[in-house]
Short mmCIF file of C-alpha atoms in Angstrom, two decimals:
data_model
loop_
_atom_site.label_atom_id
_atom_site.label_comp_id
_atom_site.label_asym_id
_atom_site.label_seq_id
_atom_site.Cartn_x
_atom_site.Cartn_y
_atom_site.Cartn_z
CA MET A 603 -121.08 -18.37 34.19
CA ALA A 604 -119.41 -21.52 32.98
CA GLY A 605 -118.30 -21.59 29.38
CA GLU A 606 -119.76 -23.90 26.76
CA ASP A 607 -116.65 -26.07 26.88
CA THR A 608 -117.11 -26.62 30.61
CA ALA A 609 -120.82 -27.36 30.28
CA ALA A 610 -120.03 -29.87 27.52
CA LEU A 611 -118.25 -32.04 30.09
CA LEU A 612 -121.63 -33.04 31.53
CA ARG A 613 -123.69 -35.82 29.97
CA GLN A 614 -126.72 -34.49 28.14
CA PRO A 615 -130.17 -36.16 28.35
CA ASP A 616 -130.07 -37.05 24.65
CA ALA A 617 -126.55 -38.55 24.84
CA PRO A 618 -126.07 -42.14 23.59
CA LYS A 619 -126.87 -44.74 26.23
CA ARG A 620 -124.32 -47.27 25.00
CA ALA A 621 -120.99 -47.68 26.78
CA THR A 622 -117.95 -46.36 24.94
CA LEU A 623 -115.16 -48.67 23.81
CA LEU A 624 -112.87 -47.09 26.42
CA GLU A 625 -115.32 -48.08 29.18
CA LEU A 626 -115.46 -51.65 27.88
CA LEU A 627 -111.66 -51.75 27.79
CA LEU A 628 -111.65 -50.65 31.43
CA ASP A 629 -113.85 -53.62 32.34
CA VAL A 630 -111.32 -56.08 30.89
CA VAL A 631 -108.78 -54.96 33.49
CA TYR A 632 -111.18 -55.92 36.25
CA VAL A 633 -111.67 -59.44 34.91
CA ALA A 634 -107.99 -60.02 35.73
CA ALA A 635 -108.32 -58.31 39.12
CA LEU A 636 -111.30 -60.44 40.16
CA ALA A 637 -109.53 -63.60 38.97
CA LEU A 638 -106.49 -62.83 41.13
CA ILE A 639 -108.69 -62.11 44.13
CA SER A 640 -110.50 -65.42 43.63
CA MET A 641 -107.19 -67.28 43.44
CA ARG A 642 -106.03 -65.59 46.63
CA LEU A 643 -109.19 -66.72 48.43
CA ALA A 644 -108.74 -70.30 47.22
CA ASP A 645 -105.15 -70.29 48.49
CA ASP A 646 -106.02 -68.92 51.93
CA VAL A 647 -109.35 -70.35 53.09
CA ASN A 648 -109.63 -69.05 56.65
CA TRP A 649 -111.24 -66.09 58.40
CA LEU A 650 -108.17 -63.85 58.16
CA GLY A 651 -107.67 -64.69 54.50
CA ALA A 652 -111.33 -63.99 53.79
CA ALA A 653 -111.11 -60.60 55.56
CA ARG A 654 -108.07 -59.62 53.48
CA VAL A 655 -109.76 -60.71 50.27
CA LEU A 656 -112.87 -58.70 51.19
CA VAL A 657 -110.82 -55.53 51.73
CA LEU A 658 -109.03 -55.97 48.40
CA LEU A 659 -112.29 -56.69 46.58
CA MET A 660 -114.08 -53.70 48.09
CA ALA A 661 -111.23 -51.40 47.05
CA VAL A 662 -111.13 -52.72 43.49
CA TRP A 663 -114.92 -52.58 43.19
CA TRP A 664 -115.11 -49.01 44.48
CA ILE A 665 -112.78 -47.74 41.78
CA TRP A 666 -114.89 -49.36 39.08
CA SER A 667 -118.15 -48.18 40.64
CA ILE A 668 -117.06 -44.55 40.99
CA THR A 669 -115.68 -44.60 37.45
CA ALA A 670 -119.01 -45.94 36.14
CA LEU A 671 -120.81 -43.13 37.97
CA LEU A 672 -118.32 -40.66 36.48
CA THR A 673 -119.05 -41.70 32.90
CA ASP A 674 -122.79 -41.55 33.57
CA PHE A 675 -122.77 -38.03 35.03
CA TYR A 676 -120.09 -36.63 32.72
CA ASN A 677 -119.71 -36.95 28.96
CA PRO A 678 -117.33 -39.86 28.20
CA GLU A 679 -116.78 -38.52 24.69
CA GLN A 680 -114.95 -35.46 26.06
CA LEU A 681 -111.16 -35.67 26.06
CA GLY A 682 -110.84 -34.57 29.69
CA ILE A 683 -113.19 -37.32 30.89
CA GLN A 684 -111.45 -39.88 28.69
CA LEU A 685 -108.13 -38.97 30.29
CA VAL A 686 -109.66 -39.48 33.74
CA VAL A 687 -110.95 -42.92 32.69
CA ALA A 688 -107.58 -43.79 31.16
CA TRP A 689 -105.88 -42.82 34.43
CA ALA A 690 -108.29 -45.07 36.34
CA MET A 691 -107.51 -47.88 33.87
CA PHE A 692 -103.75 -47.51 34.24
CA GLY A 693 -104.02 -47.30 38.02
CA SER A 694 -106.23 -50.39 38.07
CA ILE A 695 -103.62 -52.32 36.09
CA VAL A 696 -100.94 -51.41 38.63
CA MET A 697 -103.30 -52.25 41.51
CA THR A 698 -104.04 -55.62 39.94
CA ALA A 699 -100.33 -56.37 39.68
CA ALA A 700 -99.89 -55.30 43.33
CA LEU A 701 -102.76 -57.44 44.67
CA PRO A 702 -100.57 -60.41 45.73
CA HIS A 703 -98.29 -58.01 47.66
CA ALA A 704 -100.95 -55.80 49.27
CA PHE A 705 -100.42 -57.26 52.75
CA ARG A 706 -96.67 -57.59 52.39
CA GLN A 707 -93.83 -55.08 52.29
CA GLN A 708 -95.07 -53.44 49.08
CA GLY A 709 -98.54 -52.67 50.36
CA TRP A 710 -97.82 -48.99 49.81
CA VAL A 711 -98.07 -49.59 46.04
CA PHE A 712 -101.63 -50.88 46.30
CA ALA A 713 -102.72 -48.16 48.74
CA GLY A 714 -100.88 -45.37 46.91
CA ILE A 715 -102.44 -46.21 43.56
CA TYR A 716 -105.92 -46.52 45.09
CA VAL A 717 -105.62 -43.06 46.65
CA GLY A 718 -103.96 -41.67 43.53
CA ILE A 719 -106.82 -42.76 41.28
CA HIS A 720 -109.51 -41.15 43.43
CA VAL A 721 -107.63 -38.00 44.42
CA GLY A 722 -106.18 -37.50 40.95
CA ARG A 723 -109.65 -37.78 39.41
CA GLY A 724 -111.01 -35.24 41.88
CA ILE A 725 -108.25 -32.71 41.24
CA VAL A 726 -108.69 -32.94 37.48
CA LEU A 727 -112.48 -32.58 37.66
CA VAL A 728 -112.34 -29.62 40.05
CA ALA A 729 -109.95 -27.92 37.62
CA LEU A 730 -111.97 -28.75 34.51
CA LEU A 731 -115.30 -27.66 36.03
CA ARG A 732 -114.13 -24.27 37.25
CA GLY A 733 -117.08 -21.87 37.23
CA HIS A 734 -119.72 -24.62 36.84
CA GLU A 735 -122.08 -25.73 39.62
CA ALA A 736 -120.92 -29.32 39.11
CA GLN A 737 -117.53 -28.30 40.50
CA ALA A 738 -119.00 -28.54 44.02
CA ARG A 739 -119.90 -32.18 43.36
CA ALA A 740 -116.35 -33.01 42.35
CA ALA A 741 -115.02 -31.11 45.38
CA ARG A 742 -117.18 -33.17 47.76
CA PHE A 743 -115.91 -36.42 46.32
CA LEU A 744 -112.32 -35.15 46.46
CA LEU A 745 -112.49 -34.13 50.12
CA TRP A 746 -113.84 -37.49 51.25
CA PHE A 747 -111.24 -39.43 49.30
CA VAL A 748 -108.47 -37.27 50.78
CA VAL A 749 -109.75 -38.13 54.27
CA SER A 750 -109.91 -41.87 53.56
CA GLY A 751 -106.59 -41.61 51.74
CA VAL A 752 -104.83 -40.71 54.98
CA ALA A 753 -105.96 -44.02 56.48
CA TRP A 754 -105.00 -45.92 53.33
CA ILE A 755 -101.46 -44.52 53.24
CA ALA A 756 -100.91 -44.81 57.00
CA GLY A 757 -102.09 -48.41 56.96
CA ALA A 758 -99.64 -49.33 54.21
CA PHE A 759 -96.72 -48.85 56.60
CA LEU A 760 -98.16 -50.82 59.51
CA PRO A 761 -97.86 -54.55 60.27
CA SER A 762 -100.36 -56.74 58.43
CA PRO A 763 -103.05 -57.10 61.16
CA MET A 764 -103.07 -53.34 61.87
CA ARG A 765 -102.98 -52.63 58.14
CA LEU A 766 -106.10 -54.73 57.65
CA ALA A 767 -107.92 -52.83 60.42
CA LEU A 768 -106.94 -49.37 59.16
CA TRP A 769 -107.77 -50.20 55.56
CA ALA A 770 -111.16 -51.46 56.73
CA VAL A 771 -111.70 -48.06 58.39
CA ALA A 772 -110.68 -46.32 55.16
CA LEU A 773 -113.19 -48.38 53.19
CA MET A 774 -115.89 -47.57 55.73
CA ILE A 775 -115.21 -43.88 55.13
CA ASP A 776 -115.48 -44.38 51.37
CA TYR A 777 -118.66 -46.46 51.45
CA VAL A 778 -120.45 -44.55 54.22
CA GLY A 779 -119.52 -41.19 52.70
CA ALA A 780 -121.17 -42.20 49.44
CA ALA A 781 -124.28 -43.47 51.25
CA LEU A 782 -124.58 -40.11 53.05
CA ARG A 783 -124.11 -38.22 49.77
CA TYR A 784 -120.69 -36.86 50.72
CA PRO A 785 -121.63 -34.21 53.31
CA THR A 786 -118.98 -31.48 53.16
CA PRO A 787 -118.49 -28.26 55.19
CA ARG A 788 -119.93 -25.21 53.40
CA LEU A 789 -120.96 -27.33 50.41
CA GLY A 790 -123.45 -29.64 52.09
CA ARG A 791 -124.40 -32.94 50.47
CA VAL A 792 -124.65 -33.90 46.83
CA PRO A 793 -128.17 -32.76 45.85
CA LEU A 794 -130.62 -35.58 45.23
CA TYR A 795 -131.56 -34.17 41.83
CA GLN A 796 -128.03 -34.92 40.60
CA TYR A 797 -128.58 -38.62 41.30
CA ASP A 798 -131.84 -38.37 39.39
CA LYS A 799 -129.81 -37.56 36.29
CA ALA A 800 -128.67 -41.19 36.09
CA SER A 801 -129.37 -42.70 32.69
CA GLU A 802 -129.93 -46.18 31.36
CA HIS A 803 -126.25 -46.11 30.49
CA LEU A 804 -125.47 -46.76 34.17
CA GLY A 805 -127.72 -49.80 34.25
CA GLU A 806 -125.98 -51.17 31.17
CA ARG A 807 -122.58 -50.64 32.80
CA TYR A 808 -123.53 -52.75 35.83
CA GLN A 809 -124.96 -55.47 33.61
CA GLN A 810 -121.80 -55.56 31.51
CA PHE A 811 -119.60 -55.85 34.58
CA ILE A 812 -121.61 -58.70 36.09
CA ILE A 813 -121.58 -60.63 32.81
CA LEU A 814 -117.82 -60.25 32.45
CA ALA A 815 -117.26 -61.18 36.09
CA LEU A 816 -119.29 -64.39 35.68
CA GLY A 817 -116.71 -65.57 33.16
CA ASP A 818 -114.20 -65.90 36.01
CA ILE A 819 -116.17 -68.88 37.32
CA ILE A 820 -114.77 -70.83 34.37
CA LEU A 821 -111.55 -68.87 33.89
CA VAL A 822 -110.10 -69.29 37.40
CA PRO A 823 -110.28 -73.09 37.73
CA VAL A 824 -109.03 -73.54 34.15
CA VAL A 825 -106.09 -71.15 34.54
CA GLN A 826 -105.19 -72.71 37.88
CA ASN A 827 -105.25 -76.26 36.47
CA ASP A 828 -102.36 -78.04 38.18
CA GLY A 829 -101.51 -80.23 35.21
CA ARG A 830 -102.88 -83.52 36.56
CA GLY A 831 -105.08 -83.98 33.53
CA PHE A 832 -108.79 -84.77 33.46
CA SER A 833 -110.36 -87.31 35.74
CA THR A 834 -114.09 -87.98 35.77
CA GLU A 835 -114.41 -85.90 38.94
CA ARG A 836 -112.46 -82.95 37.49
CA LEU A 837 -114.50 -83.01 34.29
CA GLY A 838 -117.67 -83.14 36.39
CA GLY A 839 -116.44 -80.14 38.37
CA LEU A 840 -115.85 -78.17 35.18
CA LEU A 841 -119.35 -79.00 33.92
CA LEU A 842 -120.76 -77.92 37.28
CA ALA A 843 -118.83 -74.65 37.06
CA PHE A 844 -120.25 -74.01 33.59
CA ALA A 845 -123.79 -74.83 34.72
CA THR A 846 -123.45 -72.60 37.81
CA MET A 847 -122.20 -69.72 35.67
CA LEU A 848 -125.22 -70.05 33.37
CA LEU A 849 -127.63 -70.29 36.31
CA LEU A 850 -126.25 -67.15 37.96
CA TRP A 851 -126.44 -65.39 34.60
CA HIS A 852 -130.05 -66.53 34.27
CA ILE A 853 -130.93 -65.32 37.78
CA TYR A 854 -129.37 -61.92 37.13
CA VAL A 855 -130.45 -61.36 33.54
CA TYR A 856 -133.71 -63.26 33.04
CA ARG A 857 -136.45 -60.64 33.29
CA ALA A 858 -133.67 -58.46 34.67
CA GLY A 859 -132.22 -57.47 31.33
CA ALA A 860 -134.82 -54.73 31.53
CA PHE A 861 -134.99 -54.89 35.33
CA LEU A 862 -132.18 -52.43 35.92
CA GLN A 863 -133.36 -50.21 33.08
CA VAL A 864 -136.91 -50.12 34.47
CA ALA A 865 -135.53 -49.37 37.93
CA ILE A 866 -133.52 -46.41 36.63
CA ARG A 867 -136.48 -45.02 34.71
CA ARG A 868 -138.73 -45.29 37.78
CA GLY A 869 -136.31 -44.04 40.40
CA PRO A 870 -132.88 -43.12 39.02
CA GLY A 871 -131.70 -41.53 42.26
CA ARG A 872 -132.52 -44.51 44.45
CA THR A 873 -131.08 -46.96 41.93
CA THR A 874 -127.86 -44.99 41.59
CA ARG A 875 -127.34 -44.87 45.34
CA TRP A 876 -128.10 -48.55 46.04
CA ALA A 877 -126.65 -50.31 43.00
CA PRO A 878 -122.98 -50.09 44.15
CA TYR A 879 -123.74 -51.85 47.44
CA THR A 880 -126.06 -54.59 46.21
CA HIS A 881 -123.88 -55.31 43.18
CA MET A 882 -120.89 -55.45 45.51
CA LEU A 883 -122.59 -58.41 47.21
CA MET A 884 -123.16 -60.07 43.84
CA VAL A 885 -119.55 -59.52 42.77
CA ALA A 886 -118.34 -60.93 46.10
CA GLY A 887 -120.55 -63.95 45.45
CA ILE A 888 -118.99 -64.44 42.02
CA VAL A 889 -115.46 -64.18 43.46
CA SER A 890 -116.28 -66.79 46.10
CA THR A 891 -117.93 -69.06 43.52
CA SER A 892 -114.84 -68.84 41.29
CA ALA A 893 -112.58 -69.72 44.21
CA GLY A 894 -114.91 -72.54 45.15
CA PHE A 895 -114.68 -74.19 41.75
CA GLU A 896 -110.92 -73.88 41.79
CA LEU A 897 -111.05 -75.92 45.00
CA VAL A 898 -113.55 -78.36 43.48
CA ILE A 899 -111.54 -78.99 40.32
CA ASN A 900 -107.97 -78.71 41.62
CA GLY A 901 -108.37 -79.54 45.31
CA SER A 902 -107.21 -82.86 46.71
CA ARG A 903 -109.27 -83.39 49.88
CA SER A 904 -111.46 -86.48 50.24
CA ARG A 905 -113.85 -84.48 52.44
CA ALA A 906 -114.87 -80.89 51.98
CA GLY A 907 -114.31 -79.30 55.38
CA LEU A 908 -116.25 -76.34 56.76
CA GLY A 909 -114.10 -73.59 55.23
CA TRP A 910 -114.24 -75.02 51.72
CA VAL A 911 -117.99 -75.58 51.96
CA MET A 912 -118.49 -71.96 53.05
CA VAL A 913 -116.62 -70.80 49.95
CA VAL A 914 -118.58 -73.05 47.56
CA VAL A 915 -122.03 -72.50 49.08
CA GLY A 916 -121.40 -68.95 50.30
CA GLY A 917 -120.67 -67.57 46.83
CA PRO A 918 -124.07 -68.25 45.26
CA THR A 919 -125.71 -67.34 48.59
CA LEU A 920 -124.12 -63.87 48.55
CA PHE A 921 -125.13 -63.45 44.91
CA LEU A 922 -128.76 -64.27 45.69
CA ILE A 923 -128.78 -61.95 48.71
CA GLY A 924 -127.47 -59.05 46.62
CA ARG A 925 -130.00 -59.66 43.84
CA THR A 926 -132.88 -59.98 46.32
CA VAL A 927 -131.99 -56.88 48.34
CA PHE A 928 -131.58 -54.81 45.17
CA GLU A 929 -135.05 -55.81 44.00
CA TYR A 930 -136.48 -54.89 47.40
CA GLU A 931 -134.78 -51.48 47.47
CA ILE A 932 -136.12 -50.59 44.04
CA PHE A 933 -139.60 -52.12 44.06
CA GLY A 934 -140.25 -52.56 47.79
CA ARG A 935 -140.87 -56.30 47.64
CA PHE A 936 -139.04 -59.56 48.24
CA SER A 937 -138.95 -62.58 45.99
CA TRP A 938 -140.22 -65.12 48.51
CA SER A 939 -139.16 -68.08 46.41
CA ARG A 940 -135.57 -66.81 46.40
CA LEU A 941 -135.71 -66.31 50.16
CA LEU A 942 -136.90 -69.89 50.56
CA TRP A 943 -134.03 -71.23 48.48
CA LEU A 944 -131.60 -69.07 50.48
CA VAL A 945 -132.85 -70.71 53.66
CA VAL A 946 -132.39 -74.13 52.05
CA LEU A 947 -128.80 -73.30 51.00
CA VAL A 948 -127.80 -72.01 54.43
CA GLY A 949 -129.57 -74.84 56.25
CA ILE A 950 -128.04 -77.64 54.21
CA ALA A 951 -124.45 -76.30 54.28
CA PRO A 952 -123.44 -78.04 57.57
CA LEU A 953 -124.49 -81.39 56.09
CA LEU A 954 -122.02 -80.96 53.21
CA VAL A 955 -118.87 -80.85 55.34
CA SER A 956 -118.08 -84.58 55.27
CA PRO A 957 -118.78 -85.59 51.62
CA PRO A 958 -116.36 -84.62 48.79
CA LEU A 959 -116.52 -80.95 47.84
CA ILE A 960 -118.05 -81.71 44.45
CA VAL A 961 -121.18 -82.84 46.30
CA ALA A 962 -121.52 -79.37 47.87
CA ALA A 963 -121.12 -77.81 44.43
CA ALA A 964 -123.75 -80.12 42.96
CA VAL A 965 -126.27 -79.46 45.73
CA THR A 966 -125.70 -75.72 45.35
CA GLY A 967 -126.28 -76.05 41.62
CA VAL A 968 -129.58 -77.81 42.23
CA ALA A 969 -130.66 -74.97 44.53
CA LEU A 970 -129.76 -72.40 41.87
CA LEU A 971 -131.75 -74.41 39.33
CA GLY A 972 -134.68 -74.24 41.74
CA VAL A 973 -134.31 -70.45 41.92
CA GLY A 974 -134.25 -70.19 38.13
CA LEU A 975 -137.34 -72.38 37.72
CA SER A 976 -139.18 -70.44 40.44
CA ASP A 977 -138.36 -67.18 38.67
CA ALA A 978 -139.62 -68.57 35.37
CA ILE A 979 -142.89 -69.79 36.92
CA ARG A 980 -143.45 -66.44 38.64
CA ALA A 981 -142.67 -64.56 35.43
CA LYS A 982 -145.19 -66.69 33.52
CA ARG A 983 -147.86 -65.91 36.11
CA MET A 984 -147.09 -62.20 35.95
CA SER A 985 -147.36 -62.17 32.17
CA ALA A 986 -150.77 -63.82 32.32
CA PRO A 987 -153.91 -61.61 32.16
CA GLY A 988 -154.24 -59.73 35.41
CA GLY A 989 -150.52 -60.13 36.23
CA HIS A 990 -147.99 -57.32 36.68
CA SER A 991 -145.26 -57.54 34.05
CA THR A 992 -142.90 -55.25 35.93
CA ARG A 993 -142.28 -57.88 38.59
CA SER A 994 -139.08 -59.87 38.26
#
């Protein structure tokens, strides 16, 4: 039987639901990482650049997501778990510094740290949980990250196009393995009841990350200011960025402050398994939106161009898709008003190629305002007698 010290590593049902200060400190590292990724996208607006940015973003997001799951399943007040989180934080700092060089000669730094974070965490947990049934869970995670790690390390020493392809394969292993519950020889899959142990703490962690990430919509264009001062158009772009940030916050949080908490109480297992993927879409949308406003405020084109429009309009579109799919996976229903506005955004995008980019940003902002108003109207109807207050 496992000793009391080993059993204490697991989060207890009556444990505090609030995030620890160490977890919040970890999130700060990712604000910088997302900002750098947004800047990279703004500097390289083409299909190849977008593919590279997506690979980098998915890698960075997966470290945060697995670490959030770690601190929800295990007790973050235990020294051993705190050391694992601190290792993830240090590795994330190095990865962030290596982001601009990931597809250059020093790509091995980015890949090596990514693998080191996941494999190192697995080794430590397997050692700490010796004799406890939770050791099998840690072993499953470890095996899958070792497999994907081979592709990560091999790709780091290949030319850039082949590196991109092999790293994409590695990410597919990571993401698909999690979706399949890490099937492992002799150990099988992670039991569903372990996902059902998810607490409201996990919902709070996702909310905190999204809120911090939204700040990059203002941070990136301001930090990247090229020193030309403020024109009327640049000031208008900054106001649009601020308004867009608030609208995305409203869409995510309004009647969703409890949305994620309600979802976890109703179906913790399903929420835990789907939240990383749907929130990945929302984070990708925020990164694209941040890059878009850097182009709006600091760009110099008289006409937008298709690539720039796709960045500006595509960001909020991805965010809305992620939010809509997550609601469907949890409650089995679509928000039809959001779907309608998504169709409007996609349909109007080709018409925004010729005007200045700020026009595309303004039209997108109007669409987001429409989403927010539609949500408010629907919420008011649901709160009326005979409505269903759990709808969002």
